[in-house]
Coordinates of C-alpha atoms in Angstrom, one line a residue:
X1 CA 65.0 64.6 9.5
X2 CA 66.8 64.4 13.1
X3 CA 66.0 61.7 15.4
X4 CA 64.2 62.4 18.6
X5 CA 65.6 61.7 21.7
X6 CA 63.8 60.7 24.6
X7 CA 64.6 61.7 28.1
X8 CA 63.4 60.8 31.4
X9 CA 63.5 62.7 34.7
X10 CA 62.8 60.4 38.0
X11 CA 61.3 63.2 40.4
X12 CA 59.7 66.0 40.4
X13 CA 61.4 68.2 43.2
X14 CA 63.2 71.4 42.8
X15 CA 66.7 69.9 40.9
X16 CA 64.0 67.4 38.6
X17 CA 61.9 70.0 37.5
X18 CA 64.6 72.8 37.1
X19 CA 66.5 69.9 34.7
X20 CA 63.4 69.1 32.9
X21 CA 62.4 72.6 31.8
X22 CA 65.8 73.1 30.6
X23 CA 65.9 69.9 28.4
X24 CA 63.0 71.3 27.0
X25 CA 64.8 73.9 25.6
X26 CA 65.8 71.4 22.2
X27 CA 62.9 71.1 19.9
X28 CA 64.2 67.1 19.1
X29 CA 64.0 66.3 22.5
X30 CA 61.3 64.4 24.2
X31 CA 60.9 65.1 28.2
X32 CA 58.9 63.2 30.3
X33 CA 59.0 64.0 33.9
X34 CA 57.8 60.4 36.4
X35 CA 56.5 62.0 39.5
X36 CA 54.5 60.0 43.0
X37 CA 52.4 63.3 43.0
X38 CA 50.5 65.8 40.9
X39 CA 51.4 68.9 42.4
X40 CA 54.6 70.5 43.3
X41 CA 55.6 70.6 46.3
X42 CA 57.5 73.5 48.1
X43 CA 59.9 71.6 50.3
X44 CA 60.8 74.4 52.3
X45 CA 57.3 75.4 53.4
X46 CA 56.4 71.8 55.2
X47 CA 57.0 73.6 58.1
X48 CA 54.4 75.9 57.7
X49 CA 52.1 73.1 56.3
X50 CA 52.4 72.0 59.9
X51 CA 51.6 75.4 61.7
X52 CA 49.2 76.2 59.4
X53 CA 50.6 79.2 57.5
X54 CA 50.7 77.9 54.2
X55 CA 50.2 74.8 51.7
X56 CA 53.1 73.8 50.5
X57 CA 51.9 73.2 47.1
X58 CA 51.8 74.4 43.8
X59 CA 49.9 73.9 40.8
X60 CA 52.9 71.8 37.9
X61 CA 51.3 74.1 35.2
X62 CA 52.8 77.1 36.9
X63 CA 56.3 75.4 37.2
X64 CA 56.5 73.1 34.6
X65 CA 57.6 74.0 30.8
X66 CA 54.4 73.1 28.4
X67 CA 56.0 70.2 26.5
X68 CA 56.9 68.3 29.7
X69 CA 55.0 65.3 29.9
X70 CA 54.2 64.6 33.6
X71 CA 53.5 61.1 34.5
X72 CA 52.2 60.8 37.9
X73 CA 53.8 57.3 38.8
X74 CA 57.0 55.6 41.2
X75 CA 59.7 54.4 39.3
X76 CA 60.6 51.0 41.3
X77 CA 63.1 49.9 39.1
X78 CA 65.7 51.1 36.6
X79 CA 66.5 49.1 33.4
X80 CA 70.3 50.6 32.6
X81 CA 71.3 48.1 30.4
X82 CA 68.0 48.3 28.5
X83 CA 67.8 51.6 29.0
X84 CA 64.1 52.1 30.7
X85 CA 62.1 52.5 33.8
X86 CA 59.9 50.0 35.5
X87 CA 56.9 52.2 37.1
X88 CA 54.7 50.7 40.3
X89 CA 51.7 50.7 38.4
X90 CA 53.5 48.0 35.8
X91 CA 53.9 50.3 32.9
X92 CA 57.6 50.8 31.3
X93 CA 59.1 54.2 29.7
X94 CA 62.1 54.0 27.9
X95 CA 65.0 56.5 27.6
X96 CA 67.9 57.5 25.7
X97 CA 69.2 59.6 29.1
X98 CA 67.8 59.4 32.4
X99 CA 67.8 62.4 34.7
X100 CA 68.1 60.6 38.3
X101 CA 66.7 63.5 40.7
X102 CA 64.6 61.2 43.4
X103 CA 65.5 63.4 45.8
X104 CA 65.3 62.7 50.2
X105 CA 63.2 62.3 53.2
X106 CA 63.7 61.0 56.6
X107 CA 66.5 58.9 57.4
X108 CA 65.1 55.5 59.7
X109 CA 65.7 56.9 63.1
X110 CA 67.7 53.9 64.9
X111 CA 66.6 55.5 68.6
X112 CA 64.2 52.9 70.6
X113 CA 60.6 54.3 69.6
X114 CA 61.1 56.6 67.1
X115 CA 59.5 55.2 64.4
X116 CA 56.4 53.9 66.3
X117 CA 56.0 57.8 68.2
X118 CA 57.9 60.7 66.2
X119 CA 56.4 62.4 63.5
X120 CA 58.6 63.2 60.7
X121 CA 58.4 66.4 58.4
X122 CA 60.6 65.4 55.5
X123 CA 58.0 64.8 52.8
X124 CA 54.2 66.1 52.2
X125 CA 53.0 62.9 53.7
X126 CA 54.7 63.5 56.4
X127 CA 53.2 67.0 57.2
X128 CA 49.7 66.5 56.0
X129 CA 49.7 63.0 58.5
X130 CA 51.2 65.5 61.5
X131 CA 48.7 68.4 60.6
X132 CA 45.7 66.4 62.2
X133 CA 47.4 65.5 65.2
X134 CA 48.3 68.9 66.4
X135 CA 44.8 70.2 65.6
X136 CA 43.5 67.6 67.8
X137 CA 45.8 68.1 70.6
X138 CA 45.3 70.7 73.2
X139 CA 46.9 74.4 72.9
X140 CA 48.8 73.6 76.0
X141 CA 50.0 69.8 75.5
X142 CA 53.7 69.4 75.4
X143 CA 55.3 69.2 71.0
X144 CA 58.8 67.9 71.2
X145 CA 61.0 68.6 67.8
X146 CA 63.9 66.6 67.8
X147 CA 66.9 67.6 65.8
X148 CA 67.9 71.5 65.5
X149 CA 68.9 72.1 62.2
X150 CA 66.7 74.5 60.2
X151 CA 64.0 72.0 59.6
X152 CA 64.3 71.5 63.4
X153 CA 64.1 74.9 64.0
X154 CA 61.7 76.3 61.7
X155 CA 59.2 73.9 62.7
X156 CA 59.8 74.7 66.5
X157 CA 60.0 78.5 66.0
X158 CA 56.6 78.5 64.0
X159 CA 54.6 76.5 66.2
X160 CA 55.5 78.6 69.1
X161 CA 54.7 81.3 67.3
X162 CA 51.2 79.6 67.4
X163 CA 51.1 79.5 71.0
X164 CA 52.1 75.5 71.4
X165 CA 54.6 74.6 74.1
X166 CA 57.3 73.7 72.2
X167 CA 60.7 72.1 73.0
X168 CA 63.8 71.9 70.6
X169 CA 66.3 68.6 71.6
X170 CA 69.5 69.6 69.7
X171 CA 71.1 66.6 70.7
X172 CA 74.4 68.4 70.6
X173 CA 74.8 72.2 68.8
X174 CA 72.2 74.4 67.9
X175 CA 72.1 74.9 64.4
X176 CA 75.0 73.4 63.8
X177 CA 75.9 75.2 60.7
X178 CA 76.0 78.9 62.0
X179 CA 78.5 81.3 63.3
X180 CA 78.3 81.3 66.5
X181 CA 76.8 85.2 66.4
X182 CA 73.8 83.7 64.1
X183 CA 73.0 81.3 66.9
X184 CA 73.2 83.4 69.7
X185 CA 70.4 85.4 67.7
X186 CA 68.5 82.2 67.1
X187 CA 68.2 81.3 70.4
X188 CA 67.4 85.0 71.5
X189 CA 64.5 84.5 69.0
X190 CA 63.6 81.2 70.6
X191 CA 63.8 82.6 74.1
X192 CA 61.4 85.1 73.5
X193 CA 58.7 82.5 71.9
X194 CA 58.9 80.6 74.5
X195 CA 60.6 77.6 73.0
X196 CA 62.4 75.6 75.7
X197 CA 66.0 74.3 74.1
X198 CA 68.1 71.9 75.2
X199 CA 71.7 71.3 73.6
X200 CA 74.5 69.2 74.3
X201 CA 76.3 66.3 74.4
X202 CA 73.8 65.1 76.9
X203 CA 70.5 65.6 74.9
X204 CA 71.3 63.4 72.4
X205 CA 67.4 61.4 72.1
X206 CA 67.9 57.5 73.6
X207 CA 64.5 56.6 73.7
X208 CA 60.7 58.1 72.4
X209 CA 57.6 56.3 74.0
X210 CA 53.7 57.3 73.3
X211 CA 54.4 60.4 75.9
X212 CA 57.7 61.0 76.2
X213 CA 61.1 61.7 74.9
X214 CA 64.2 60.4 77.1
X215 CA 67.7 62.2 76.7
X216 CA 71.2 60.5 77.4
X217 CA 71.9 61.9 81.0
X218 CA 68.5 60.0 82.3
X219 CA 66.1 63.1 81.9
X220 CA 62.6 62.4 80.5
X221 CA 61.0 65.1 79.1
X222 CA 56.8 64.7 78.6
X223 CA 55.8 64.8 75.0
X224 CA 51.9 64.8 73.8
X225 CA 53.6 65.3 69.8
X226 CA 57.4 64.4 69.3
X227 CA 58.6 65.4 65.5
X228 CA 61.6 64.3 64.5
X229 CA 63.8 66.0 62.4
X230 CA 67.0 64.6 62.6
X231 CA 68.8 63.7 59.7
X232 CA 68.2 62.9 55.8
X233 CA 67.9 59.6 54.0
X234 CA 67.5 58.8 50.0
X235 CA 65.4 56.4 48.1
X236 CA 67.4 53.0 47.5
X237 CA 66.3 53.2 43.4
X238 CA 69.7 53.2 42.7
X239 CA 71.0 50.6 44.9
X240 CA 68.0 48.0 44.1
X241 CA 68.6 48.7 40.0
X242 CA 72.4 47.6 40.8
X243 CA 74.1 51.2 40.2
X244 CA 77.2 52.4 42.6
X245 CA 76.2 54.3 45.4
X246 CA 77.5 56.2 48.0
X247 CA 77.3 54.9 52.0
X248 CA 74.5 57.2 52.2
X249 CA 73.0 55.7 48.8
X250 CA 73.4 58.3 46.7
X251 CA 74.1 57.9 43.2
X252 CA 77.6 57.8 42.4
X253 CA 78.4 60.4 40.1
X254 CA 81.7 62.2 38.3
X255 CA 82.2 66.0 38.0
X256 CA 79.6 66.3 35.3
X257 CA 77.2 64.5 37.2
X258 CA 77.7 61.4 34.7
X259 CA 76.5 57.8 37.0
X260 CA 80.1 56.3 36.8
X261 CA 78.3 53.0 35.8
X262 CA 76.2 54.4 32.8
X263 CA 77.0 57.4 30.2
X264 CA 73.4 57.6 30.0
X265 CA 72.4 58.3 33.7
X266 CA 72.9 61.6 35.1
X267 CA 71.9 62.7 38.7
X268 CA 71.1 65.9 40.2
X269 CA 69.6 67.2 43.7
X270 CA 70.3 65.6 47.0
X271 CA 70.2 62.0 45.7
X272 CA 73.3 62.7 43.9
X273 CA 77.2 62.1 45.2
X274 CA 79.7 63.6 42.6
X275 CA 82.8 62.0 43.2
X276 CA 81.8 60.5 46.2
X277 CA 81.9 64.4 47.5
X278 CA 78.1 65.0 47.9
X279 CA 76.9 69.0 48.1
X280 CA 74.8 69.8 51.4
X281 CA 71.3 68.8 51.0
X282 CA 69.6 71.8 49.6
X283 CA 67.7 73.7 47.1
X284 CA 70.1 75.9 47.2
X285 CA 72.1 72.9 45.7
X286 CA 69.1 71.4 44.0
X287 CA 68.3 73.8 41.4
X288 CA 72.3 74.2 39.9
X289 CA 72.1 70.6 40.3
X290 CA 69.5 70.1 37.9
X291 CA 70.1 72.6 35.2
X292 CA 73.8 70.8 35.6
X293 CA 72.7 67.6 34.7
X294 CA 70.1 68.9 32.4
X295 CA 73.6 70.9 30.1
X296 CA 75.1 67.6 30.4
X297 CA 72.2 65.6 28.6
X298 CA 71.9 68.2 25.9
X299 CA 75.9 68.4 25.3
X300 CA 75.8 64.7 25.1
X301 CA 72.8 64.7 22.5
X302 CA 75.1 67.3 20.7
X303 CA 78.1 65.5 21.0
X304 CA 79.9 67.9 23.1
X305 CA 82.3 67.7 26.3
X306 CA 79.7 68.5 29.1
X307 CA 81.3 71.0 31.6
X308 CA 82.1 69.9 35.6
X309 CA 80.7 71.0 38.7
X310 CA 81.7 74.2 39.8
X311 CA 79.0 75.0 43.3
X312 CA 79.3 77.4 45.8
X313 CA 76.7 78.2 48.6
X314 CA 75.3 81.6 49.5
X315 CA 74.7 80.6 53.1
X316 CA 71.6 79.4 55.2
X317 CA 68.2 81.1 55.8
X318 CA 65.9 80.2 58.2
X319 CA 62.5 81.2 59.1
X320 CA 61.8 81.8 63.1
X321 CA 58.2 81.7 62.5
X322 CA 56.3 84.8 60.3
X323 CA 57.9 87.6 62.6
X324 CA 61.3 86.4 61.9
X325 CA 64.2 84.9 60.6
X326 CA 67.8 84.7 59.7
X327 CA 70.1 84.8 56.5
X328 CA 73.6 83.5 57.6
X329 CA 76.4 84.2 54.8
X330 CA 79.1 82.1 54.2
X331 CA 82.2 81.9 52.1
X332 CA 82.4 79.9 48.9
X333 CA 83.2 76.9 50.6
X334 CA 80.2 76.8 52.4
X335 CA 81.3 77.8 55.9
X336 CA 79.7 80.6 57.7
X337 CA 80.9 84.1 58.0
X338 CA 80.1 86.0 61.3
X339 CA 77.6 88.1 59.1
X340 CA 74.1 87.7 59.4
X341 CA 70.7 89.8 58.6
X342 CA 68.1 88.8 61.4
X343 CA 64.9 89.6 63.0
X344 CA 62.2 90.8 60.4
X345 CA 64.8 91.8 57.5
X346 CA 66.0 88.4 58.0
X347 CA 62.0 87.5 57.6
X348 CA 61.6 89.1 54.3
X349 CA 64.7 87.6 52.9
X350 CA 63.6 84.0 53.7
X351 CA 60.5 84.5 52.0
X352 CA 61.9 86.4 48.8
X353 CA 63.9 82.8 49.1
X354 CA 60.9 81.0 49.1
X355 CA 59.4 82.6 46.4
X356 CA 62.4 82.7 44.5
X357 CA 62.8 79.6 44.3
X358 CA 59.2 79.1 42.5
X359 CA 59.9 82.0 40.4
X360 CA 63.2 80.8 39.1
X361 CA 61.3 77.3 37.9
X362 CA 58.2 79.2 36.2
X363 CA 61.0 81.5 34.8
X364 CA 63.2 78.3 33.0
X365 CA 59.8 76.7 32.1
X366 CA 58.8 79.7 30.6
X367 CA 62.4 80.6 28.9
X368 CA 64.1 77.4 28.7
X369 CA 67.7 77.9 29.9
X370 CA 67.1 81.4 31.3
X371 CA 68.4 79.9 34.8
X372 CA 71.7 81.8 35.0
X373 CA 74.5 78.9 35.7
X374 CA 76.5 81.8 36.8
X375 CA 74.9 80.7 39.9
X376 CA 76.9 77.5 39.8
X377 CA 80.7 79.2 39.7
X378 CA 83.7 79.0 42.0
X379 CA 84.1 76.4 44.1
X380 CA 88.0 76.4 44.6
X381 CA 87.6 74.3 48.2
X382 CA 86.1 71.8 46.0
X383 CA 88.7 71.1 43.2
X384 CA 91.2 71.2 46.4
X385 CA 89.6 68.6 48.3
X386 CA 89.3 66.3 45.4
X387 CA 92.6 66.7 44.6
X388 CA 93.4 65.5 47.8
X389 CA 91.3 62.6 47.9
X390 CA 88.3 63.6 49.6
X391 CA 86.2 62.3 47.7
X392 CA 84.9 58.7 47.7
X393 CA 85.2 57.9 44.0
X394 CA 87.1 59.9 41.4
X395 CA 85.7 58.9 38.0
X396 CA 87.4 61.2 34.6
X397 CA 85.4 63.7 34.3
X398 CA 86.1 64.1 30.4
X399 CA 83.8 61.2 29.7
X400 CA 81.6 61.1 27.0
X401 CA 79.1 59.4 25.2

């Protein structure tokens, strides 16, 4: 009779669950998913949480394959050298291979005042804490969103929308990663909801008090609300279990998403750095990520050479509240093109991206390994910057258990 082997996934976001349905695909493989909540959560929506629009939930039983085992628990500690997991309630789970896929949130805001009086969105916590404090302030007090990539945006553009008095603080471009034709259109679509913008070298946020927001040249700009939603920070599990990390403390990873510490660790999502060369934190990314890493477990299990990275990136959609949006392409290397669809087309596409997303999870926990890793191809620029260095850590990619 074959042995079982028994795998853990640490965090139930898009790349954990995507890489635990698919590991469910082996019938002598045991997956159990370690998760802080019970419910899904839909990332991408927290915006709309905020406003209003939406929940930014969903059920696990309509993403997550039947033989999963969710345990709804914190990993605090990983055991690699005996090969288990400590959880915060003082249980242990073992493993034979550990999916690490803990994902992001907010990075500690170093500006004076920040984290006593900005609000930030990166996690459900974080919006269902905000949600009450908008509702209780008035329709005309002054909401402040710092930071004006799409998270910035989105959460500006749909609270206008609403009929708040809202101001975006770029602190330097806005929307950094567009062609310069996408942004023009965003800020056409912020102009026209009212959302005052201010971008520059000189907005960069010095200070944030009870009331207020203070920029770099001396202006300070009245704030009932500030969110902030600049910049992305992981979890230190890796770095407090003693595994390499990156500066950021991402898990240091080679080109099969292997931890270059452990044969037995692999990472996936935004808390992963593959060759020290991390992928822009996405779901986008996210989802490759973890079927990835889950095709690496399963070769290992069947004593195969697991296959390297090969990502490329479609572009970046953003929603401009319900009326709007934009999809800006890019080429494979994750650059934008000057196309973009924008307005209400670009609308409908963000949310067929928001439901996609859901729908490709139900689909692989459905049909283990339906999730096309055609999605994951190209990626030239890549394999040219790491020949050249680029990357922070260059671990053989041919590797094996």
């Amino acid at each position: 009779m074959a042995e079982n082997t028994d795998v853990v996934v640490i965090g139930g976001g898009y790349a954990g669950v995507m890489a635990a349905n698919r590991l469910s695909r082996r019938q002598d493989v045991t997956v159990t998913l370690i998760n802080p909540r019970a419910s899904f959560v839909e990332r991408i929506r927290l915006h709309q949480l905020v406003a209003g629009s939406h929940d930014a939930v969903v059920e696990y039983r309509k993403v997550l394959a039947e033989g999963v085992d969710l345990v709804v628990d914190s990993v605090v500690r990983i055991d690699a050298a005996g090969r288990g997991v400590t959880l915060a309630s003082g249980g242990r789970v073992g493993y034979d291979h550990l999916v690490y896929a803990v994902g992001s949130g907010s990075a500690d805001p170093s500006v004076p005042g920040a984290a006593e009086f900005a609000h930030p969105i990166a996690t459900l916590e974080d919006a269902q804490r905000l949600r009450p404090l908008l509702d209780a302030a008035p329709a005309t007090a002054a909401v402040t969103v710092v930071g004006a990539g799409p998270t910035g945006i989105e959460t500006a553009a749909e609270l206008a929308e609403r009929g708040r008095a809202v101001t975006l603080v770029c602190g330097g471009v806005l929307g950094p990663y567009l062609h310069a034709r996408g942004r023009r259109s965003v800020a056409g679509r912020l102009a026209a909801l009212g959302v005052t913008v201010f971008e520059g070298p000189d907005t960069k946020v010095t200070a944030v008090t009870a009331d207020a927001v203070r920029l770099a040249d001396g202006r300070e700009l009245p704030s009932r609300v500030t969110i902030w939603t600049a910049g992305f920070g992981v979890p230190d599990l890796a770095a407090r279990s003693g595994l390499s990390t990156d500066a950021l403390g991402r898990l240091l990873t080679d080109e099969t998403l292997t931890s270059v510490d452990d044969v037995r660790i692999v990472a996936a999502g935004d808390s992963a750095a593959p060759s020290g060369l991390a992928l822009r934190m996405s779901c986008q990314a996210a989802m490759p990520l973890g079927a990835r890493a889950a095709d690496t477990v399963l070769s290992r299990i069947a004593e195969e050479r697991p296959e390297t990275l090969n990502q490329v990136f479609a572009g970046q959609c953003i929603s401009l509240g319900r009326g709007a949006g934009i999809f800006q392409f890019a080429h494979r290397n994750d650059t934008a093109l000057w196309f973009h669809v924008a307005g209400r087309p670009g609308a409908k596409l963000k949310e067929v991206v928001c439901k996609g997303t859901v729908k490709h999870l139900a689909d692989e926990a459905a049909k283990p390994g339906a999730y096309g890793l055609h999605r994951v191809s190209g990626g030239a620029d890549r394999s040219r910057r790491l020949e050249a260095g680029q990357g922070g850590t260059r671990a053989a990619a041919e590797q094996t258990a």
